[in-house]
Amino acid sequence: MGSGGESLKNLKVPNVQELAATLDKTSEIPQRYIWPEAIANPVQSNISIDDLPIVDLGRLLDPALCQEESAKLEHACQEWGIFLVVNHGISKELLSKIKDDITEFFKLPLKEKEIFAQIPNNFQGYGQAFVASEKQKLVWADMLYLVSRPPTSRDMRFWPSKPPTFRESLDKFSCASKEIAISLLTLMSGILGVDPEAVLDKFKDEPQALKANYYPPCSEADKVLGVKSHTDTQAITVLLQVSDVQGLQVNKDGRWSSVHVPADDLVVFIGDALEILSNGKFKAMEHRVAVHNTKERISIAAFLSPTDTAIIGPLPELVRGSSEKYKSVSYADYRQAYIAARQAERSSLESMKSV
Ligand code: OGA
Ligand code: NI
């Protein structure tokens, strides 16, 4: 999803938390929420904590330890496109505050949440995204989507004022997750062998969006999806799972596998923009979210994206002597194509490939 307020079509959809609360255990899930792709491609394996790459940010930022840790980061970016970040520097206090506030927000009565509802054809606020036709399937989730950086781009109409500390904790989480994403981007530039300044130049003002996801329980959990399979459009996603209810799944080598996210660790995804800038050296990981049959699941993602006017294409240093695997377009154009592709249920990354 892009960082802008978007003017593309975005239809209002029923509130899923309400829907889940009104369905009893024996009633059938409406057909629009049943995903044949979830039924046809069930999860096949678990990725164990020993297999998922883990990087220690404290070690990465320590000159004496950085080299060894960088090798892990390189492996994670090239072979996975998803990794856990430990020792990330976000305090326990802030983690528990943001988790509590998000949980409290979703507990509010619908009327109070709807004060911050999306307005027509805008992605910001409480609602759901990527629905442009009455025929489209619907995901089993509600979300709160906010443009969060640069701070001057915030539209406070959509920032919940309840619970009373929510705005402050969102602001702090936005800042902390941006710092982590910028540190990783700088380290990744080094791994690619390109000047970090040339990369950071594409991220002027450090645009960022936040998305809090609420996945109600579903009695037919294996037929619905909380988020359908996708890669994130931005460069780097930093994701915090709010409770210990798991649900994240990745498509690793053609098999859907569930990922166990330990409490208070962060999940990082490489997004399309970084795959393209790296000329395919780094991979954007395809992922989706399964919902639980009896428990709610909550998460918050912070997406760091390039500046709208930045040209997203393979970095010149990476294509000397080898071919460009992707076309070059402005990030704003790529984001529009991404949204259109998600609404049409296609991949925009595929259309960027040169041959
Ligand atoms: C997303 C996403 C994962 C999660 O919102 O793009 O992939 O665990 N969320 O909620
Ligand atoms: Ni995602």
GROMACS .gro file of C-alpha atoms and ligand atoms in nm:
model
  366
    1MET     CA    1   0.000   0.000   0.000
    2GLY     CA    2   0.124   0.346  -0.076
    3SER     CA    3   0.193   0.626   0.164
    4GLY     CA    4  -0.031   0.881  -0.009
    5GLY     CA    5  -0.395   0.956   0.056
    6GLU     CA    6  -0.467   0.802  -0.288
    7SER     CA    7  -0.751   0.908  -0.506
    8LEU     CA    8  -0.817   0.560  -0.642
    9LYS     CA    9  -1.150   0.394  -0.589
   10ASN     CA   10  -1.185   0.237  -0.245
   11LEU     CA   11  -1.530   0.097  -0.164
   12LYS     CA   12  -1.666   0.086   0.189
   13VAL     CA   13  -1.706  -0.272   0.307
   14PRO     CA   14  -1.891  -0.427   0.602
   15ASN     CA   15  -1.716  -0.416   0.938
   16VAL     CA   16  -1.575  -0.764   0.995
   17GLN     CA   17  -1.547  -0.740   1.373
   18GLU     CA   18  -1.924  -0.674   1.386
   19LEU     CA   19  -1.996  -0.946   1.133
   20ALA     CA   20  -1.792  -1.200   1.333
   21ALA     CA   21  -1.974  -1.101   1.651
   22THR     CA   22  -2.317  -1.153   1.493
   23LEU     CA   23  -2.243  -1.492   1.336
   24ASP     CA   24  -2.291  -1.780   1.571
   25LYS     CA   25  -2.088  -2.100   1.556
   26THR     CA   26  -2.332  -2.273   1.326
   27SER     CA   27  -2.400  -1.996   1.074
   28GLU     CA   28  -2.222  -1.997   0.743
   29ILE     CA   29  -1.965  -1.739   0.644
   30PRO     CA   30  -2.090  -1.517   0.358
   31GLN     CA   31  -1.955  -1.635   0.023
   32ARG     CA   32  -1.762  -1.313  -0.041
   33TYR     CA   33  -1.522  -1.404   0.241
   34ILE     CA   34  -1.444  -1.754   0.114
   35TRP     CA   35  -1.113  -1.764  -0.075
   36PRO     CA   36  -1.066  -2.059  -0.314
   37GLU     CA   37  -0.691  -1.988  -0.307
   38ALA     CA   38  -0.681  -2.044   0.070
   39ILE     CA   39  -0.870  -2.372   0.033
   40ALA     CA   40  -0.655  -2.483  -0.263
   41ASN     CA   41  -0.324  -2.386  -0.104
   42PRO     CA   42  -0.337  -2.466   0.265
   43VAL     CA   43  -0.033  -2.414   0.481
   44GLN     CA   44   0.208  -2.704   0.428
   45SER     CA   45   0.474  -2.654   0.693
   46ASN     CA   46   0.596  -2.446   0.982
   47ILE     CA   47   0.912  -2.245   0.959
   48SER     CA   48   1.088  -2.319   1.283
   49ILE     CA   49   1.252  -2.051   1.487
   50ASP     CA   50   1.586  -2.210   1.390
   51ASP     CA   51   1.521  -2.165   1.021
   52LEU     CA   52   1.384  -1.811   1.000
   53PRO     CA   53   1.673  -1.564   0.969
   54ILE     CA   54   1.728  -1.354   1.280
   55VAL     CA   55   1.940  -1.039   1.287
   56ASP     CA   56   2.056  -0.855   1.596
   57LEU     CA   57   2.038  -0.481   1.530
   58GLY     CA   58   2.261  -0.396   1.827
   59ARG     CA   59   2.536  -0.612   1.677
   60LEU     CA   60   2.481  -0.470   1.329
   61LEU     CA   61   2.536  -0.118   1.465
   62ASP     CA   62   2.848  -0.216   1.662
   63PRO     CA   63   3.160  -0.177   1.443
   64ALA     CA   64   3.334  -0.466   1.622
   65LEU     CA   65   3.050  -0.712   1.560
   66CYS     CA   66   2.897  -0.578   1.244
   67GLN     CA   67   3.080  -0.791   0.990
   68GLU     CA   68   2.955  -1.124   1.117
   69GLU     CA   69   2.602  -0.996   1.167
   70SER     CA   70   2.600  -0.838   0.819
   71ALA     CA   71   2.655  -1.180   0.666
   72LYS     CA   72   2.330  -1.290   0.831
   73LEU     CA   73   2.150  -0.983   0.701
   74GLU     CA   74   2.280  -1.048   0.351
   75HIS     CA   75   2.157  -1.406   0.359
   76ALA     CA   76   1.817  -1.291   0.489
   77CYS     CA   77   1.777  -1.030   0.214
   78GLN     CA   78   1.891  -1.255  -0.070
   79GLU     CA   79   1.733  -1.585   0.023
   80TRP     CA   80   1.428  -1.486   0.226
   81GLY     CA   81   1.299  -1.128   0.209
   82ILE     CA   82   1.169  -1.173   0.564
   83PHE     CA   83   1.361  -1.187   0.891
   84LEU     CA   84   1.321  -1.127   1.261
   85VAL     CA   85   1.496  -0.834   1.423
   86VAL     CA   86   1.600  -0.880   1.786
   87ASN     CA   87   1.777  -0.631   2.011
   88HIS     CA   88   1.604  -0.364   1.801
   89GLY     CA   89   1.617  -0.089   2.060
   90ILE     CA   90   1.242  -0.024   2.102
   91SER     CA   91   1.182  -0.018   2.478
   92LYS     CA   92   0.959  -0.270   2.651
   93GLU     CA   93   0.752   0.025   2.777
   94LEU     CA   94   0.681   0.154   2.430
   95LEU     CA   95   0.604  -0.195   2.297
   96SER     CA   96   0.355  -0.262   2.572
   97LYS     CA   97   0.201   0.087   2.540
   98ILE     CA   98   0.142   0.063   2.167
   99LYS     CA   99   0.003  -0.290   2.204
  100ASP     CA  100  -0.236  -0.183   2.479
  101ASP     CA  101  -0.354   0.124   2.291
  102ILE     CA  102  -0.421  -0.064   1.966
  103THR     CA  103  -0.608  -0.334   2.155
  104GLU     CA  104  -0.816  -0.072   2.339
  105PHE     CA  105  -0.896   0.108   2.014
  106PHE     CA  106  -1.033  -0.204   1.846
  107LYS     CA  107  -1.237  -0.279   2.160
  108LEU     CA  108  -1.426   0.050   2.131
  109PRO     CA  109  -1.789   0.034   2.015
  110LEU     CA  110  -1.820   0.054   1.635
  111LYS     CA  111  -1.971   0.405   1.653
  112GLU     CA  112  -1.663   0.537   1.832
  113LYS     CA  113  -1.423   0.374   1.590
  114GLU     CA  114  -1.623   0.503   1.295
  115ILE     CA  115  -1.547   0.861   1.393
  116PHE     CA  116  -1.214   0.776   1.229
  117ALA     CA  117  -1.363   0.584   0.935
  118GLN     CA  118  -1.226   0.612   0.583
  119ILE     CA  119  -1.393   0.868   0.361
  120PRO     CA  120  -1.481   0.779  -0.001
  121ASN     CA  121  -1.185   0.694  -0.222
  122ASN     CA  122  -0.921   0.750   0.042
  123PHE     CA  123  -0.724   0.478   0.215
  124GLN     CA  124  -0.663   0.657   0.541
  125GLY     CA  125  -0.866   0.579   0.850
  126TYR     CA  126  -1.063   0.284   0.985
  127GLY     CA  127  -1.197   0.044   0.721
  128GLN     CA  128  -1.037  -0.178   0.460
  129ALA     CA  129  -0.832  -0.128   0.142
  130PHE     CA  130  -0.806  -0.247  -0.219
  131VAL     CA  131  -1.176  -0.307  -0.278
  132ALA     CA  132  -1.284  -0.145  -0.605
  133SER     CA  133  -1.574  -0.366  -0.714
  134GLU     CA  134  -1.875  -0.533  -0.555
  135LYS     CA  135  -1.753  -0.862  -0.705
  136GLN     CA  136  -1.421  -0.873  -0.523
  137LYS     CA  137  -1.357  -1.115  -0.242
  138LEU     CA  138  -1.327  -0.962   0.103
  139VAL     CA  139  -1.067  -1.030   0.369
  140TRP     CA  140  -1.151  -1.129   0.727
  141ALA     CA  141  -1.007  -0.814   0.883
  142ASP     CA  142  -1.056  -0.448   0.961
  143MET     CA  143  -0.772  -0.200   0.961
  144LEU     CA  144  -0.666   0.147   1.063
  145TYR     CA  145  -0.438   0.302   0.799
  146LEU     CA  146  -0.251   0.626   0.859
  147VAL     CA  147   0.006   0.827   0.667
  148SER     CA  148   0.257   0.885   0.945
  149ARG     CA  149   0.570   1.044   0.797
  150PRO     CA  150   0.686   1.301   0.731
  151PRO     CA  151   0.494   1.431   1.033
  152THR     CA  152   0.371   1.730   0.827
  153SER     CA  153   0.180   1.489   0.602
  154ARG     CA  154  -0.038   1.354   0.885
  155ASP     CA  155  -0.412   1.401   0.850
  156MET     CA  156  -0.520   1.410   1.213
  157ARG     CA  157  -0.888   1.356   1.123
  158PHE     CA  158  -0.802   0.988   1.101
  159TRP     CA  159  -0.582   0.961   1.411
  160PRO     CA  160  -0.792   0.816   1.693
  161SER     CA  161  -0.812   1.030   2.005
  162LYS     CA  162  -0.923   0.725   2.205
  163PRO     CA  163  -0.762   0.575   2.403
  164PRO     CA  164  -0.615   0.914   2.503
  165THR     CA  165  -0.250   0.806   2.469
  166PHE     CA  166  -0.297   0.639   2.129
  167ARG     CA  167  -0.176   0.932   1.917
  168GLU     CA  168   0.136   0.968   2.126
  169SER     CA  169   0.220   0.599   2.116
  170LEU     CA  170   0.157   0.586   1.739
  171ASP     CA  171   0.392   0.882   1.699
  172LYS     CA  172   0.662   0.712   1.907
  173PHE     CA  173   0.621   0.381   1.725
  174SER     CA  174   0.634   0.563   1.391
  175CYS     CA  175   0.959   0.731   1.490
  176ALA     CA  176   1.124   0.419   1.634
  177SER     CA  177   1.026   0.195   1.342
  178LYS     CA  178   1.147   0.458   1.093
  179GLU     CA  179   1.488   0.469   1.265
  180ILE     CA  180   1.513   0.091   1.240
  181ALA     CA  181   1.413   0.089   0.874
  182ILE     CA  182   1.666   0.363   0.788
  183SER     CA  183   1.945   0.180   0.977
  184LEU     CA  184   1.863  -0.139   0.788
  185LEU     CA  185   1.849   0.045   0.456
  186THR     CA  186   2.193   0.196   0.523
  187LEU     CA  187   2.338  -0.145   0.611
  188MET     CA  188   2.172  -0.303   0.309
  189SER     CA  189   2.328  -0.039   0.081
  190GLY     CA  190   2.666  -0.147   0.215
  191ILE     CA  191   2.582  -0.510   0.144
  192LEU     CA  192   2.486  -0.419  -0.212
  193GLY     CA  193   2.812  -0.226  -0.247
  194VAL     CA  194   2.639   0.103  -0.327
  195ASP     CA  195   2.683   0.443  -0.164
  196PRO     CA  196   2.422   0.468   0.115
  197GLU     CA  197   2.375   0.837   0.030
  198ALA     CA  198   2.262   0.746  -0.321
  199VAL     CA  199   2.002   0.511  -0.174
  200LEU     CA  200   1.887   0.742   0.105
  201ASP     CA  201   1.847   1.016  -0.157
  202LYS     CA  202   1.547   0.820  -0.286
  203PHE     CA  203   1.391   0.832   0.062
  204LYS     CA  204   1.392   1.210   0.120
  205ASP     CA  205   1.154   1.299   0.405
  206GLU     CA  206   1.138   0.926   0.490
  207PRO     CA  207   0.775   0.863   0.388
  208GLN     CA  208   0.600   0.612   0.609
  209ALA     CA  209   0.251   0.472   0.664
  210LEU     CA  210   0.116   0.275   0.959
  211LYS     CA  211  -0.144  -0.001   0.933
  212ALA     CA  212  -0.300  -0.162   1.239
  213ASN     CA  213  -0.477  -0.488   1.149
  214TYR     CA  214  -0.762  -0.649   1.341
  215TYR     CA  215  -0.841  -1.012   1.252
  216PRO     CA  216  -1.154  -1.140   1.431
  217PRO     CA  217  -1.181  -1.513   1.501
  218CYS     CA  218  -1.359  -1.715   1.234
  219SER     CA  219  -1.525  -2.055   1.275
  220GLU     CA  220  -1.423  -2.142   0.918
  221ALA     CA  221  -1.072  -2.007   0.954
  222ASP     CA  222  -0.918  -2.227   0.685
  223LYS     CA  223  -1.151  -2.084   0.417
  224VAL     CA  224  -1.092  -1.713   0.480
  225LEU     CA  225  -0.786  -1.488   0.463
  226GLY     CA  226  -0.692  -1.199   0.691
  227VAL     CA  227  -0.470  -1.055   0.419
  228LYS     CA  228  -0.452  -1.221   0.078
  229SER     CA  229  -0.113  -1.321  -0.064
  230HIS     CA  230   0.096  -1.019  -0.164
  231THR     CA  231   0.433  -0.855  -0.147
  232ASP     CA  232   0.449  -0.513   0.017
  233THR     CA  233   0.494  -0.231  -0.234
  234GLN     CA  234   0.724  -0.020  -0.018
  235ALA     CA  235   1.094  -0.072   0.055
  236ILE     CA  236   1.096  -0.200   0.414
  237THR     CA  237   0.812  -0.312   0.640
  238VAL     CA  238   0.859  -0.332   1.017
  239LEU     CA  239   0.581  -0.540   1.174
  240LEU     CA  240   0.488  -0.588   1.538
  241GLN     CA  241   0.250  -0.867   1.638
  242VAL     CA  242   0.035  -0.733   1.918
  243SER     CA  243  -0.062  -1.059   2.091
  244ASP     CA  244   0.083  -1.408   2.075
  245VAL     CA  245  -0.188  -1.527   1.836
  246GLN     CA  246   0.003  -1.635   1.526
  247GLY     CA  247  -0.117  -1.619   1.166
  248LEU     CA  248   0.157  -1.491   0.940
  249GLN     CA  249   0.240  -1.722   0.649
  250VAL     CA  250   0.505  -1.691   0.378
  251ASN     CA  251   0.543  -1.852   0.040
  252LYS     CA  252   0.889  -2.005   0.078
  253ASP     CA  253   1.004  -2.187  -0.237
  254GLY     CA  254   0.648  -2.248  -0.351
  255ARG     CA  255   0.518  -2.382  -0.018
  256TRP     CA  256   0.296  -2.185   0.218
  257SER     CA  257   0.455  -2.201   0.561
  258SER     CA  258   0.353  -2.050   0.890
  259VAL     CA  259   0.592  -1.822   1.073
  260HIS     CA  260   0.609  -1.809   1.450
  261VAL     CA  261   0.672  -1.454   1.568
  262PRO     CA  262   0.807  -1.433   1.924
  263ALA     CA  263   0.656  -1.160   2.143
  264ASP     CA  264   0.840  -0.827   2.116
  265ASP     CA  265   1.060  -0.925   1.821
  266LEU     CA  266   0.999  -0.737   1.500
  267VAL     CA  267   0.934  -0.891   1.160
  268VAL     CA  268   1.094  -0.714   0.865
  269PHE     CA  269   0.982  -0.761   0.506
  270ILE     CA  270   1.166  -0.652   0.194
  271GLY     CA  271   0.914  -0.482  -0.034
  272ASP     CA  272   0.889  -0.441  -0.411
  273ALA     CA  273   1.072  -0.105  -0.416
  274LEU     CA  274   1.384  -0.258  -0.260
  275GLU     CA  275   1.373  -0.567  -0.483
  276ILE     CA  276   1.364  -0.335  -0.784
  277LEU     CA  277   1.638  -0.096  -0.656
  278SER     CA  278   1.862  -0.396  -0.583
  279ASN     CA  279   1.803  -0.530  -0.937
  280GLY     CA  280   1.658  -0.846  -0.788
  281LYS     CA  281   1.951  -0.919  -0.556
  282PHE     CA  282   1.712  -0.879  -0.264
  283LYS     CA  283   1.378  -1.054  -0.275
  284ALA     CA  284   1.037  -0.923  -0.175
  285MET     CA  285   0.875  -1.207   0.022
  286GLU     CA  286   0.519  -1.309  -0.067
  287HIS     CA  287   0.307  -1.340   0.245
  288ARG     CA  288  -0.054  -1.366   0.366
  289VAL     CA  289  -0.237  -1.384   0.698
  290ALA     CA  290  -0.449  -1.671   0.827
  291VAL     CA  291  -0.704  -1.604   1.098
  292HIS     CA  292  -0.758  -1.803   1.417
  293ASN     CA  293  -1.077  -2.000   1.479
  294THR     CA  294  -1.136  -1.878   1.833
  295LYS     CA  295  -0.905  -1.585   1.903
  296GLU     CA  296  -0.864  -1.237   1.762
  297ARG     CA  297  -0.527  -1.140   1.616
  298ILE     CA  298  -0.386  -0.787   1.602
  299SER     CA  299  -0.073  -0.647   1.436
  300ILE     CA  300   0.076  -0.315   1.334
  301ALA     CA  301   0.297  -0.258   1.032
  302ALA     CA  302   0.513   0.045   0.952
  303PHE     CA  303   0.593   0.079   0.582
  304LEU     CA  304   0.891   0.291   0.474
  305SER     CA  305   0.857   0.396   0.113
  306PRO     CA  306   1.063   0.594  -0.136
  307THR     CA  307   0.966   0.954  -0.203
  308ASP     CA  308   0.692   0.984  -0.468
  309THR     CA  309   0.920   1.159  -0.718
  310ALA     CA  310   1.214   0.917  -0.672
  311ILE     CA  311   1.290   0.697  -0.971
  312ILE     CA  312   1.258   0.333  -0.877
  313GLY     CA  313   1.467   0.115  -1.102
  314PRO     CA  314   1.785  -0.087  -1.063
  315LEU     CA  315   2.058   0.129  -0.904
  316PRO     CA  316   2.317   0.225  -1.171
  317GLU     CA  317   2.607   0.072  -0.974
  318LEU     CA  318   2.431  -0.265  -0.986
  319VAL     CA  319   2.374  -0.284  -1.358
  320ARG     CA  320   2.726  -0.207  -1.484
  321GLY     CA  321   2.823  -0.510  -1.682
  322SER     CA  322   2.496  -0.688  -1.616
  323SER     CA  323   2.146  -0.633  -1.738
  324GLU     CA  324   1.862  -0.442  -1.580
  325LYS     CA  325   1.599  -0.683  -1.462
  326TYR     CA  326   1.334  -0.415  -1.400
  327LYS     CA  327   1.204  -0.103  -1.570
  328SER     CA  328   1.243   0.237  -1.406
  329VAL     CA  329   0.940   0.447  -1.307
  330SER     CA  330   0.864   0.707  -1.042
  331TYR     CA  331   0.757   0.559  -0.709
  332ALA     CA  332   0.423   0.742  -0.737
  333ASP     CA  333   0.355   0.567  -1.068
  334TYR     CA  334   0.463   0.232  -0.927
  335ARG     CA  335   0.233   0.273  -0.628
  336GLN     CA  336  -0.065   0.353  -0.851
  337ALA     CA  337   0.011   0.043  -1.059
  338TYR     CA  338   0.042  -0.162  -0.739
  339ILE     CA  339  -0.296  -0.052  -0.609
  340ALA     CA  340  -0.463  -0.118  -0.944
  341ALA     CA  341  -0.295  -0.460  -0.957
  342ARG     CA  342  -0.408  -0.552  -0.606
  343GLN     CA  343  -0.761  -0.448  -0.686
  344ALA     CA  344  -0.747  -0.666  -0.998
  345GLU     CA  345  -0.570  -0.940  -0.800
  346ARG     CA  346  -0.252  -0.942  -1.011
  347SER     CA  347   0.115  -0.876  -0.931
  348SER     CA  348   0.258  -0.536  -1.022
  349LEU     CA  349   0.615  -0.655  -0.959
  350GLU     CA  350   0.580  -0.896  -1.253
  351SER     CA  351   0.488  -0.611  -1.486
  352MET     CA  352   0.810  -0.428  -1.387
  353LYS     CA  353   1.032  -0.710  -1.510
  354SER     CA  354   1.222  -0.607  -1.825
  355VAL     CA  355   1.181  -0.929  -2.018
  356OGA     C1  356   0.012  -0.637   0.578
  356OGA     C2  357   0.057  -0.766   0.634
  356OGA     C3  358   0.087  -0.909   0.827
  356OGA     C4  359   0.033  -0.933   0.965
  356OGA     O1  360  -0.070  -0.571   0.646
  356OGA     O2  361   0.060  -0.600   0.468
  356OGA     O3  362   0.119  -0.839   0.562
  356OGA     O4  363   0.093  -1.016   1.033
  356OGA     N1  364   0.029  -0.794   0.762
  356OGA     O5  365  -0.066  -0.873   1.004
  357NI      NI  366   0.215  -0.725   0.396
   0.00000   0.00000   0.00000
